PDB file of C-alpha atoms in Angstrom:
ATOM      1  CA  MET C   1      28.697   6.363   9.607  1.00  0.00           C
ATOM      2  CA  TYR C   2      25.856   5.495  11.965  1.00  0.00           C
ATOM      3  CA  SER C   3      24.006   2.250  12.620  1.00  0.00           C
ATOM      4  CA  VAL C   4      20.476   1.961  13.969  1.00  0.00           C
ATOM      5  CA  ALA C   5      21.982   1.015  17.342  1.00  0.00           C
ATOM      6  CA  ASP C   6      23.584   4.474  17.502  1.00  0.00           C
ATOM      7  CA  LEU C   7      20.275   6.294  17.116  1.00  0.00           C
ATOM      8  CA  PRO C   8      18.270   7.530  20.119  1.00  0.00           C
ATOM      9  CA  GLU C   9      14.799   6.255  20.963  1.00  0.00           C
ATOM     10  CA  THR C  10      13.567   9.776  21.746  1.00  0.00           C
ATOM     11  CA  VAL C  11      14.393  13.040  19.962  1.00  0.00           C
ATOM     12  CA  PRO C  12      13.356  16.675  20.468  1.00  0.00           C
ATOM     13  CA  LEU C  13      11.245  17.968  17.587  1.00  0.00           C
ATOM     14  CA  PHE C  14      11.590  21.265  15.765  1.00  0.00           C
ATOM     15  CA  PRO C  15       8.401  21.883  13.718  1.00  0.00           C
ATOM     16  CA  LEU C  16       9.290  24.398  11.023  1.00  0.00           C
ATOM     17  CA  PRO C  17       7.056  24.837   7.967  1.00  0.00           C
ATOM     18  CA  GLY C  18       8.958  24.490   4.710  1.00  0.00           C
ATOM     19  CA  ALA C  19      12.302  23.634   6.332  1.00  0.00           C
ATOM     20  CA  LEU C  20      13.471  20.361   4.816  1.00  0.00           C
ATOM     21  CA  LEU C  21      16.394  18.292   6.072  1.00  0.00           C
ATOM     22  CA  LEU C  22      17.556  15.202   4.181  1.00  0.00           C
ATOM     23  CA  PRO C  23      20.099  12.519   5.104  1.00  0.00           C
ATOM     24  CA  ARG C  24      23.731  13.583   4.551  1.00  0.00           C
ATOM     25  CA  ALA C  25      22.623  17.163   3.745  1.00  0.00           C
ATOM     26  CA  ARG C  26      23.265  20.273   5.864  1.00  0.00           C
ATOM     27  CA  LEU C  27      20.633  22.705   7.081  1.00  0.00           C
ATOM     28  CA  PRO C  28      21.591  26.056   8.666  1.00  0.00           C
ATOM     29  CA  LEU C  29      19.138  27.311  11.297  1.00  0.00           C
ATOM     30  CA  HIS C  30      18.702  30.531  13.247  1.00  0.00           C
ATOM     31  CA  ILE C  31      17.309  29.776  16.728  1.00  0.00           C
ATOM     32  CA  PHE C  32      15.756  32.606  18.742  1.00  0.00           C
ATOM     33  CA  GLU C  33      12.477  31.449  20.343  1.00  0.00           C
ATOM     34  CA  PRO C  34      12.983  30.742  24.090  1.00  0.00           C
ATOM     35  CA  ARG C  35      11.560  27.202  23.916  1.00  0.00           C
ATOM     36  CA  TYR C  36      13.915  26.239  21.100  1.00  0.00           C
ATOM     37  CA  LEU C  37      16.864  27.901  22.784  1.00  0.00           C
ATOM     38  CA  ALA C  38      16.065  25.597  25.725  1.00  0.00           C
ATOM     39  CA  MET C  39      15.803  22.651  23.331  1.00  0.00           C
ATOM     40  CA  LEU C  40      19.227  23.407  21.919  1.00  0.00           C
ATOM     41  CA  ASP C  41      20.778  23.782  25.365  1.00  0.00           C
ATOM     42  CA  ASP C  42      19.379  20.373  26.357  1.00  0.00           C
ATOM     43  CA  THR C  43      20.388  18.715  23.082  1.00  0.00           C
ATOM     44  CA  LEU C  44      23.990  19.877  23.362  1.00  0.00           C
ATOM     45  CA  LYS C  45      24.217  17.984  26.670  1.00  0.00           C
ATOM     46  CA  THR C  46      23.365  14.656  25.006  1.00  0.00           C
ATOM     47  CA  ALA C  47      25.784  12.226  23.375  1.00  0.00           C
ATOM     48  CA  HIS C  48      23.836  12.111  20.099  1.00  0.00           C
ATOM     49  CA  ARG C  49      23.203  15.898  19.728  1.00  0.00           C
ATOM     50  CA  MET C  50      20.255  15.175  17.403  1.00  0.00           C
ATOM     51  CA  ILE C  51      17.166  17.242  16.657  1.00  0.00           C
ATOM     52  CA  GLY C  52      14.221  15.964  14.626  1.00  0.00           C
ATOM     53  CA  MET C  53      13.050  18.343  11.896  1.00  0.00           C
ATOM     54  CA  ILE C  54       9.339  17.841  11.243  1.00  0.00           C
ATOM     55  CA  GLN C  55       6.655  19.528   9.132  1.00  0.00           C
ATOM     56  CA  PRO C  56       3.548  20.849  10.913  1.00  0.00           C
ATOM     57  CA  LEU C  57       0.252  19.665   9.476  1.00  0.00           C
ATOM     58  CA  GLU C  58      -2.333  22.043   8.102  1.00  0.00           C
ATOM     59  CA  VAL C  59      -5.341  20.762  10.051  1.00  0.00           C
ATOM     60  CA  PRO C  60      -8.774  22.096  11.041  1.00  0.00           C
ATOM     61  CA  GLU C  61      -9.137  23.890  14.364  1.00  0.00           C
ATOM     62  CA  GLY C  62      -9.443  21.424  17.242  1.00  0.00           C
ATOM     63  CA  CYS C  63      -7.664  18.542  15.506  1.00  0.00           C
ATOM     64  CA  ASN C  64      -5.254  16.790  17.859  1.00  0.00           C
ATOM     65  CA  LYS C  65      -2.781  15.724  15.175  1.00  0.00           C
ATOM     66  CA  LYS C  66      -0.455  18.667  14.581  1.00  0.00           C
ATOM     67  CA  LEU C  67       2.610  17.075  12.974  1.00  0.00           C
ATOM     68  CA  HIS C  68       3.457  14.815  10.071  1.00  0.00           C
ATOM     69  CA  CYS C  69       4.476  11.302  11.085  1.00  0.00           C
ATOM     70  CA  ILE C  70       7.796  11.293   9.213  1.00  0.00           C
ATOM     71  CA  GLY C  71      10.684  13.674   9.822  1.00  0.00           C
ATOM     72  CA  CYS C  72      14.467  13.677   9.575  1.00  0.00           C
ATOM     73  CA  ALA C  73      16.931  13.807  12.456  1.00  0.00           C
ATOM     74  CA  GLY C  74      20.042  15.926  12.170  1.00  0.00           C
ATOM     75  CA  ARG C  75      23.115  16.133  14.360  1.00  0.00           C
ATOM     76  CA  ILE C  76      24.336  19.560  15.464  1.00  0.00           C
ATOM     77  CA  THR C  77      27.652  19.910  13.642  1.00  0.00           C
ATOM     78  CA  ALA C  78      28.173  23.675  13.908  1.00  0.00           C
ATOM     79  CA  PHE C  79      27.173  26.103  16.629  1.00  0.00           C
ATOM     80  CA  SER C  80      27.688  29.790  17.396  1.00  0.00           C
ATOM     81  CA  GLU C  81      25.999  32.291  19.698  1.00  0.00           C
ATOM     82  CA  THR C  82      25.259  35.916  18.893  1.00  0.00           C
ATOM     83  CA  GLU C  83      25.767  38.751  21.338  1.00  0.00           C
ATOM     84  CA  ASP C  84      22.026  38.981  22.001  1.00  0.00           C
ATOM     85  CA  GLY C  85      21.695  35.276  22.877  1.00  0.00           C
ATOM     86  CA  ARG C  86      20.488  33.796  19.604  1.00  0.00           C
ATOM     87  CA  TYR C  87      22.022  30.611  18.208  1.00  0.00           C
ATOM     88  CA  MET C  88      23.236  29.902  14.683  1.00  0.00           C
ATOM     89  CA  ILE C  89      23.540  26.164  14.103  1.00  0.00           C
ATOM     90  CA  THR C  90      24.000  23.657  11.309  1.00  0.00           C
ATOM     91  CA  LEU C  91      22.256  20.297  11.323  1.00  0.00           C
ATOM     92  CA  THR C  92      23.719  17.444   9.295  1.00  0.00           C
ATOM     93  CA  GLY C  93      21.015  14.975   8.284  1.00  0.00           C
ATOM     94  CA  ILE C  94      21.410  11.473   9.734  1.00  0.00           C
ATOM     95  CA  SER C  95      18.207   9.531   9.091  1.00  0.00           C
ATOM     96  CA  ARG C  96      14.492   9.871   8.622  1.00  0.00           C
ATOM     97  CA  PHE C  97      12.235   8.569  11.373  1.00  0.00           C
ATOM     98  CA  ARG C  98       8.593   7.849  12.097  1.00  0.00           C
ATOM     99  CA  ILE C  99       6.955   9.257  15.223  1.00  0.00           C
ATOM    100  CA  THR C 100       5.446   6.560  17.426  1.00  0.00           C
ATOM    101  CA  ARG C 101       4.202   8.873  20.194  1.00  0.00           C
ATOM    102  CA  GLU C 102       4.761  12.341  21.537  1.00  0.00           C
ATOM    103  CA  VAL C 103       6.381  12.432  24.982  1.00  0.00           C
ATOM    104  CA  THR C 104       4.857  14.687  27.604  1.00  0.00           C
ATOM    105  CA  GLY C 105       6.980  16.259  30.295  1.00  0.00           C
ATOM    106  CA  PHE C 106       8.211  19.520  31.721  1.00  0.00           C
ATOM    107  CA  ALA C 107      10.213  20.669  28.697  1.00  0.00           C
ATOM    108  CA  PRO C 108       8.766  23.685  26.835  1.00  0.00           C
ATOM    109  CA  TYR C 109       9.332  21.954  23.492  1.00  0.00           C
ATOM    110  CA  ILE C 110       8.034  18.719  21.941  1.00  0.00           C
ATOM    111  CA  LYS C 111       9.795  15.368  22.243  1.00  0.00           C
ATOM    112  CA  ALA C 112       8.791  12.142  20.564  1.00  0.00           C
ATOM    113  CA  ASP C 113       9.604   8.465  20.698  1.00  0.00           C
ATOM    114  CA  VAL C 114      10.629   7.514  17.178  1.00  0.00           C
ATOM    115  CA  ASN C 115      11.125   4.427  15.031  1.00  0.00           C
ATOM    116  CA  TRP C 116      13.963   4.284  12.499  1.00  0.00           C
ATOM    117  CA  ASP C 117      12.760   1.157  10.671  1.00  0.00           C
ATOM    118  CA  GLY C 118      12.386   1.408   6.913  1.00  0.00           C
ATOM    119  CA  PHE C 119      15.023   4.090   6.431  1.00  0.00           C
ATOM    120  CA  GLY C 120      18.122   1.915   6.312  1.00  0.00           C
ATOM    121  CA  ARG C 121      19.477   3.506   3.130  1.00  0.00           C
ATOM    122  CA  ASP C 122      19.739   6.837   4.998  1.00  0.00           C
ATOM    123  CA  LEU C 123      22.598   5.395   7.048  1.00  0.00           C
ATOM    124  CA  GLY C 124      24.522   4.103   4.038  1.00  0.00           C
ATOM    125  CA  PRO C 125      26.699   5.810   1.432  1.00  0.00           C
ATOM    126  CA  ALA C 126      25.484   8.588  -0.845  1.00  0.00           C
ATOM    127  CA  GLU C 127      22.910   7.483  -3.404  1.00  0.00           C
ATOM    128  CA  HIS C 128      23.262   7.739  -7.171  1.00  0.00           C
ATOM    129  CA  ASP C 129      20.512   8.368  -9.693  1.00  0.00           C
ATOM    130  CA  ALA C 130      21.544   6.295 -12.713  1.00  0.00           C
ATOM    131  CA  PRO C 131      18.567   7.282 -14.962  1.00  0.00           C
ATOM    132  CA  LEU C 132      19.197  11.014 -14.448  1.00  0.00           C
ATOM    133  CA  ASP C 133      19.659  12.744 -17.807  1.00  0.00           C
ATOM    134  CA  ARG C 134      21.557  15.877 -16.872  1.00  0.00           C
ATOM    135  CA  LYS C 135      21.076  17.930 -20.039  1.00  0.00           C
ATOM    136  CA  PRO C 136      17.246  18.199 -20.058  1.00  0.00           C
ATOM    137  CA  PHE C 137      17.238  18.357 -16.253  1.00  0.00           C
ATOM    138  CA  MET C 138      19.566  21.362 -16.206  1.00  0.00           C
ATOM    139  CA  LYS C 139      17.552  23.000 -18.993  1.00  0.00           C
ATOM    140  CA  LEU C 140      14.404  22.661 -16.890  1.00  0.00           C
ATOM    141  CA  LEU C 141      16.193  24.050 -13.847  1.00  0.00           C
ATOM    142  CA  SER C 142      17.463  27.022 -15.810  1.00  0.00           C
ATOM    143  CA  ARG C 143      13.961  27.941 -16.919  1.00  0.00           C
ATOM    144  CA  TYR C 144      12.570  27.454 -13.396  1.00  0.00           C
ATOM    145  CA  PHE C 145      15.279  29.571 -11.762  1.00  0.00           C
ATOM    146  CA  ALA C 146      14.723  32.334 -14.316  1.00  0.00           C
ATOM    147  CA  ALA C 147      10.947  32.254 -13.794  1.00  0.00           C
ATOM    148  CA  MET C 148      11.325  32.339 -10.009  1.00  0.00           C
ATOM    149  CA  GLU C 149      14.114  34.958 -10.178  1.00  0.00           C
ATOM    150  CA  LEU C 150      16.515  32.658  -8.312  1.00  0.00           C
ATOM    151  CA  SER C 151      20.284  32.680  -8.693  1.00  0.00           C
ATOM    152  CA  THR C 152      22.838  29.897  -8.302  1.00  0.00           C
ATOM    153  CA  ASP C 153      26.366  28.845  -9.158  1.00  0.00           C
ATOM    154  CA  TRP C 154      25.614  26.917 -12.343  1.00  0.00           C
ATOM    155  CA  ASP C 155      29.153  25.578 -12.735  1.00  0.00           C
ATOM    156  CA  SER C 156      29.054  24.010  -9.271  1.00  0.00           C
ATOM    157  CA  MET C 157      25.574  22.653  -9.903  1.00  0.00           C
ATOM    158  CA  LYS C 158      26.588  21.012 -13.185  1.00  0.00           C
ATOM    159  CA  ASP C 159      29.523  19.267 -11.499  1.00  0.00           C
ATOM    160  CA  ALA C 160      27.654  18.236  -8.315  1.00  0.00           C
ATOM    161  CA  GLU C 161      27.142  14.579  -7.465  1.00  0.00           C
ATOM    162  CA  ASP C 162      23.611  13.241  -8.018  1.00  0.00           C
ATOM    163  CA  GLU C 163      22.594  13.214  -4.362  1.00  0.00           C
ATOM    164  CA  LEU C 164      24.030  16.629  -3.560  1.00  0.00           C
ATOM    165  CA  LEU C 165      22.329  18.141  -6.592  1.00  0.00           C
ATOM    166  CA  ILE C 166      18.874  16.634  -6.063  1.00  0.00           C
ATOM    167  CA  ASN C 167      18.785  16.989  -2.284  1.00  0.00           C
ATOM    168  CA  SER C 168      20.071  20.570  -2.349  1.00  0.00           C
ATOM    169  CA  LEU C 169      17.395  21.547  -4.860  1.00  0.00           C
ATOM    170  CA  SER C 170      14.726  19.769  -2.812  1.00  0.00           C
ATOM    171  CA  MET C 171      15.750  21.698   0.297  1.00  0.00           C
ATOM    172  CA  LEU C 172      16.292  25.115  -1.291  1.00  0.00           C
ATOM    173  CA  CYS C 173      13.521  25.478  -3.890  1.00  0.00           C
ATOM    174  CA  PRO C 174      10.539  27.498  -2.610  1.00  0.00           C
ATOM    175  CA  PHE C 175       7.934  24.726  -2.581  1.00  0.00           C
ATOM    176  CA  GLU C 176       4.924  24.483  -0.271  1.00  0.00           C
ATOM    177  CA  PRO C 177       5.364  22.543   3.020  1.00  0.00           C
ATOM    178  CA  GLU C 178       3.280  19.598   1.771  1.00  0.00           C
ATOM    179  CA  ASP C 179       5.471  19.416  -1.329  1.00  0.00           C
ATOM    180  CA  LYS C 180       8.573  19.419   0.877  1.00  0.00           C
ATOM    181  CA  GLN C 181       7.042  16.523   2.809  1.00  0.00           C
ATOM    182  CA  ALA C 182       6.555  14.575  -0.423  1.00  0.00           C
ATOM    183  CA  LEU C 183      10.239  15.105  -1.249  1.00  0.00           C
ATOM    184  CA  LEU C 184      11.221  13.937   2.229  1.00  0.00           C
ATOM    185  CA  GLU C 185       9.159  10.766   1.997  1.00  0.00           C
ATOM    186  CA  ALA C 186      10.436   9.770  -1.458  1.00  0.00           C
ATOM    187  CA  PRO C 187      11.892   6.277  -0.904  1.00  0.00           C
ATOM    188  CA  THR C 188      14.871   6.663  -3.256  1.00  0.00           C
ATOM    189  CA  LEU C 189      16.914   9.430  -4.839  1.00  0.00           C
ATOM    190  CA  GLU C 190      15.397   8.569  -8.215  1.00  0.00           C
ATOM    191  CA  THR C 191      11.827   8.989  -6.934  1.00  0.00           C
ATOM    192  CA  ARG C 192      12.834  12.233  -5.216  1.00  0.00           C
ATOM    193  CA  ARG C 193      14.176  13.557  -8.515  1.00  0.00           C
ATOM    194  CA  GLU C 194      10.954  12.511 -10.266  1.00  0.00           C
ATOM    195  CA  THR C 195       8.922  14.310  -7.596  1.00  0.00           C
ATOM    196  CA  LEU C 196      11.156  17.367  -7.930  1.00  0.00           C
ATOM    197  CA  ILE C 197      10.636  17.481 -11.689  1.00  0.00           C
ATOM    198  CA  THR C 198       6.868  17.199 -11.237  1.00  0.00           C
ATOM    199  CA  LEU C 199       6.857  20.102  -8.761  1.00  0.00           C
ATOM    200  CA  ILE C 200       9.012  22.276 -11.006  1.00  0.00           C
ATOM    201  CA  GLU C 201       6.873  21.574 -14.072  1.00  0.00           C
ATOM    202  CA  PHE C 202       3.718  22.357 -12.092  1.00  0.00           C
ATOM    203  CA  ALA C 203       5.219  25.642 -10.863  1.00  0.00           C
ATOM    204  CA  LEU C 204       6.136  26.632 -14.417  1.00  0.00           C
ATOM    205  CA  ARG C 205       2.687  25.780 -15.768  1.00  0.00           C
ATOM    206  CA  SER C 206       0.797  27.476 -12.944  1.00  0.00           C
ATOM    207  CA  GLY C 207       2.967  30.563 -13.350  1.00  0.00           C
ATOM    208  CA  GLY C 208       2.278  30.775 -17.048  1.00  0.00           C
ATOM    209  CA  PHE C 209       5.653  29.382 -18.095  1.00  0.00           C
ATOM    210  CA  GLU C 210       4.889  26.243 -20.090  1.00  0.00           C
ATOM    211  CA  GLU C 211       7.672  23.673 -19.763  1.00  0.00           C
ATOM    212  CA  THR C 212       7.822  19.926 -19.549  1.00  0.00           C
ATOM    213  CA  MET C 213      10.810  17.633 -19.319  1.00  0.00           C
ATOM    214  CA  GLN C 214      11.175  15.377 -22.301  1.00  0.00           C
TER     215      GLN C 214
END
């Protein structure tokens, strides 16, 4: 378990559209761009070994603001190198953060000073979603997965703890980057599940598959 005192004031940023990391979840990444290979080399030399996952903003040409303000930092918990010099890593989510300013320097990648205030529950135990009604929720998921031609281990999903279930779906479902950002910024697991249901119902309606959760 981490406390705010354990968290760094500055983290390297990895802007990756649609890649969502949430606290206590794991995100596998394939690193091959030279600037991010350099970022990983530098991060592995630090005590915290944290990288900040952040969503790029869709902005008009010439706009200075390129990134969302809120991201999630993950610690490198698995690492391997391929024969051709690429890296396969796993980030384990630690806490969300808010960018206070981007740090300029000689590194080929982006760094930012960050503030961890307001995300205290990220550093605590796993959350539970008491109002979650599993039966209609799983029915909705089944219809969504069929419509999107997705496969999963339904037995494992039915038995998963609330946080693992909701966060895994938030990370893995093929939503737009702005939708992923909304899931990231949800203040509680319950509001994240409500956002997830809204996104799934919208996808079913827009795809011609009428379904709402009762």
